[in-house]
Coordinates of C-alpha atoms in Angstrom, one line a residue:
X598 CA 149.7 96.7 137.7
X599 CA 149.7 99.3 135.0
X600 CA 147.9 97.1 132.6
X601 CA 145.3 96.2 135.3
X602 CA 144.6 99.9 136.0
X603 CA 144.4 100.6 132.3
X604 CA 141.8 97.9 131.7
X605 CA 139.8 99.0 134.8
X606 CA 139.7 102.5 133.6
X607 CA 138.9 101.5 130.0
X608 CA 136.0 99.3 131.1
X609 CA 134.6 101.9 133.5
X610 CA 134.8 104.6 130.9
X611 CA 133.4 102.3 128.2
X612 CA 130.3 101.4 130.2
X613 CA 129.6 105.0 131.0
X614 CA 130.1 106.0 127.4
X615 CA 127.7 103.3 126.2
X616 CA 125.1 104.4 128.8
X617 CA 125.5 108.0 127.7
X618 CA 125.0 107.1 124.0
X619 CA 121.9 105.1 124.9
X620 CA 120.5 108.0 126.9
X621 CA 121.3 110.3 124.0
X622 CA 119.4 108.1 121.6
X623 CA 116.3 108.1 123.9
X624 CA 116.5 111.9 124.3
X625 CA 116.8 112.3 120.6
X626 CA 113.7 110.2 120.0
X627 CA 115.6 107.4 118.2
X628 CA 115.0 104.0 119.8
X629 CA 118.0 101.9 120.6
X630 CA 116.0 98.9 119.7
X631 CA 112.6 98.2 118.1
X632 CA 109.9 95.9 119.5
X633 CA 107.9 93.9 117.0
X634 CA 104.1 94.5 117.0
X635 CA 101.2 92.2 116.2
X636 CA 98.3 93.3 114.1
X637 CA 95.1 91.2 113.5
X638 CA 93.7 91.4 110.0
X639 CA 90.0 90.7 110.8
X640 CA 87.8 90.1 107.7
X641 CA 86.3 87.7 105.2
X642 CA 87.5 85.9 102.1
X643 CA 89.2 89.1 100.8
X644 CA 91.4 89.1 103.9
X645 CA 91.7 85.3 104.0
X646 CA 93.2 85.1 100.5
X647 CA 90.5 83.1 98.8
X648 CA 91.6 81.2 95.6
X649 CA 95.2 82.1 95.9
X650 CA 98.4 80.3 97.1
X651 CA 99.1 81.2 100.7
X652 CA 102.0 83.4 99.8
X653 CA 100.0 85.5 97.4
X654 CA 97.2 86.2 99.8
X655 CA 96.5 89.7 101.3
X656 CA 98.0 89.1 104.7
X657 CA 101.3 87.6 103.6
X658 CA 101.7 90.3 100.9
X659 CA 100.9 93.1 103.3
X660 CA 103.3 91.8 105.9
X661 CA 106.0 91.6 103.2
X662 CA 105.3 95.2 102.2
X663 CA 105.5 96.5 105.7
X664 CA 108.7 94.6 106.5
X665 CA 110.2 95.9 103.3
X666 CA 109.3 99.4 104.4
X667 CA 111.0 99.0 107.8
X668 CA 108.2 97.9 110.1
X669 CA 108.8 95.0 112.5
X670 CA 105.3 93.5 112.5
X671 CA 103.5 90.2 112.6
X672 CA 100.2 90.1 110.9
X673 CA 97.6 87.5 112.0
X674 CA 95.3 86.2 109.3
X675 CA 91.8 86.6 110.9
X676 CA 90.0 86.3 107.6
X677 CA 87.1 83.8 107.4
X678 CA 85.7 83.1 103.9
X679 CA 82.0 83.8 103.7
X680 CA 81.9 85.7 107.0
X681 CA 79.5 88.6 107.6
X682 CA 79.6 91.4 110.1
X683 CA 77.4 89.2 112.3
X684 CA 80.1 86.4 112.2
X685 CA 82.7 89.0 113.0
X686 CA 80.8 90.3 116.0
X687 CA 80.4 86.7 117.3
X688 CA 84.1 85.9 117.1
X689 CA 85.9 89.2 117.9
X690 CA 86.3 88.5 121.6
X691 CA 88.3 85.3 121.2
X692 CA 90.1 86.5 118.1
X693 CA 91.7 89.4 120.0
X694 CA 94.3 87.3 121.8
X695 CA 96.6 89.0 124.3
X696 CA 99.5 89.5 121.9
X697 CA 97.3 91.6 119.5
X698 CA 98.4 95.3 119.5
X699 CA 96.1 96.6 116.8
X700 CA 93.4 95.5 114.4
X701 CA 92.3 96.0 110.8
X702 CA 88.5 95.5 110.3
X703 CA 87.5 94.7 106.8
X704 CA 84.0 93.2 106.9
X705 CA 80.7 93.9 105.0
X706 CA 81.1 92.5 101.6
X707 CA 79.1 89.3 102.3
X708 CA 76.4 91.4 104.0
X709 CA 76.0 93.3 100.7
X710 CA 75.9 90.0 98.7
X711 CA 73.1 88.7 100.9
X712 CA 71.2 92.0 100.9
X713 CA 71.5 92.3 104.7
X714 CA 69.9 95.5 106.0
X715 CA 72.4 98.3 106.5
X716 CA 71.2 98.9 110.1
X717 CA 72.1 95.3 111.0
X718 CA 75.6 95.6 109.5
X719 CA 76.0 98.9 111.4
X720 CA 75.0 97.3 114.7
X721 CA 77.4 94.4 114.2
X722 CA 80.4 96.6 113.2
X723 CA 79.6 98.8 116.2
X724 CA 79.9 95.7 118.5
X725 CA 83.3 94.9 117.0
X726 CA 84.6 98.4 117.5
X727 CA 83.3 98.5 121.0
X728 CA 85.3 95.4 121.9
X729 CA 88.4 96.9 120.4
X730 CA 87.8 100.2 122.3
X731 CA 87.4 98.3 125.6
X732 CA 90.9 97.0 125.1
X733 CA 92.4 100.3 123.9
X734 CA 93.4 98.8 120.6
X735 CA 94.1 101.1 117.6
X736 CA 91.8 100.1 114.6
X737 CA 91.8 100.7 110.9
X738 CA 88.3 100.4 109.6
X739 CA 88.2 99.4 105.9
X740 CA 85.0 100.1 103.9
X741 CA 83.5 98.2 101.0
X742 CA 81.1 100.5 99.1
X743 CA 77.9 98.7 98.1
X744 CA 77.0 98.4 94.4
X745 CA 73.7 99.8 93.1
X746 CA 71.9 96.5 92.8
X747 CA 69.6 97.2 95.8
X748 CA 68.9 100.8 94.8
X749 CA 70.3 104.2 95.7
X750 CA 68.8 104.3 99.2
X751 CA 70.4 101.0 100.2
X752 CA 73.8 102.0 98.8
X753 CA 73.7 105.4 100.5
X754 CA 72.8 103.8 103.9
X755 CA 75.4 101.1 103.6
X756 CA 78.2 103.3 102.4
X757 CA 77.6 105.7 105.3
X758 CA 78.3 103.1 107.9
X759 CA 82.1 103.2 107.7
X760 CA 82.8 106.9 107.8
X761 CA 80.2 107.3 110.5
X762 CA 81.7 104.6 112.8
X763 CA 85.2 105.8 112.1
X764 CA 84.3 109.2 113.4
X765 CA 82.3 107.9 116.3
X766 CA 85.1 105.6 117.5
X767 CA 87.9 107.9 116.4
X768 CA 89.7 105.2 114.4
X769 CA 91.6 105.3 111.1
X770 CA 89.4 104.9 108.0
X771 CA 90.1 103.7 104.4
X772 CA 87.2 104.2 102.0
X773 CA 87.5 100.9 100.2
X774 CA 89.4 97.7 100.4
X775 CA 90.0 98.1 96.6
X776 CA 91.4 101.6 96.8
X777 CA 94.7 100.5 95.4
X778 CA 93.1 99.3 92.2
X779 CA 92.2 102.9 91.1
X780 CA 89.0 104.7 90.2
X781 CA 88.1 102.8 87.0
X782 CA 84.8 101.0 86.4
X783 CA 84.6 97.4 87.5
X784 CA 84.6 96.2 83.9
X785 CA 87.9 98.1 83.4
X786 CA 89.5 96.4 86.5
X787 CA 88.8 92.7 85.7
X788 CA 92.5 92.1 84.9
X789 CA 93.0 92.4 88.7
X790 CA 90.4 89.8 89.6
X791 CA 89.9 86.1 89.5
X792 CA 87.3 84.5 87.2
X793 CA 84.5 85.1 89.8
X794 CA 84.9 88.9 89.4
X795 CA 84.9 89.2 93.2
X796 CA 88.2 88.1 94.6
X797 CA 91.5 89.7 93.5
X798 CA 94.2 87.7 91.8
X799 CA 97.8 87.9 92.8
X800 CA 98.4 91.1 90.8
X801 CA 95.3 92.6 92.3
X802 CA 96.4 91.8 95.8
X803 CA 99.8 93.5 95.1
X804 CA 98.0 96.7 94.0
X805 CA 95.6 96.6 97.0
X806 CA 98.6 96.2 99.4
X807 CA 100.3 99.2 97.7
X808 CA 97.2 101.3 98.3
X809 CA 96.6 100.1 101.9
X810 CA 100.2 99.9 103.2
X811 CA 100.7 103.5 104.1
X812 CA 97.6 103.7 106.3
X813 CA 98.5 100.4 108.0
X814 CA 101.8 102.1 108.8
X815 CA 99.8 104.9 110.4
X816 CA 98.0 102.2 112.4
X817 CA 101.2 100.7 113.6
X818 CA 102.4 104.2 114.6
X819 CA 99.4 104.5 117.0
X820 CA 100.4 101.5 119.0
X821 CA 101.7 102.5 122.4

């Protein structure tokens, strides 16, 4: 009888103690467990990982970086090689599947390569952000500054799209997909690119992820 009473008292106290500790963790702001989140990386060949083994692409490398820094996250590769902002606007509705908690938008490079008018790219990116806003999804908008090939006026109009829309929709903003490569001239950065001079090589992707990782962590922090 004594042993039975002892065990009964121990179990009762133990359950209460565990409940108390869990409550204390909540009150202290420290989660007792972490729920993994899902982020859609929505872009073109830069996102897709063109010319690289799958494990060296942008999305796997970014996920590895985030996990190594303590984030429980699954990244979906929504990169389509050759895609423009128009293509993104056409597929965003079905790309945002129910499990997606946040989105990285990195489109515009192919618009520049094709000389698409900045106002058209702006309209398409606006459509993408409107869909995300309608679903209350946090967004990181990643810019891709235009080169000067089409003149200063085109460059100024295109470059302005990203900060303008980031402010309009109150989303996170990164000035350039290539921020992690530094501020050097393109000719000085070729060691980070494949032979086409457009797509990063494995080392380039590593540097890009190092530059983008912290703001993606901010994006994850906005998920409710």
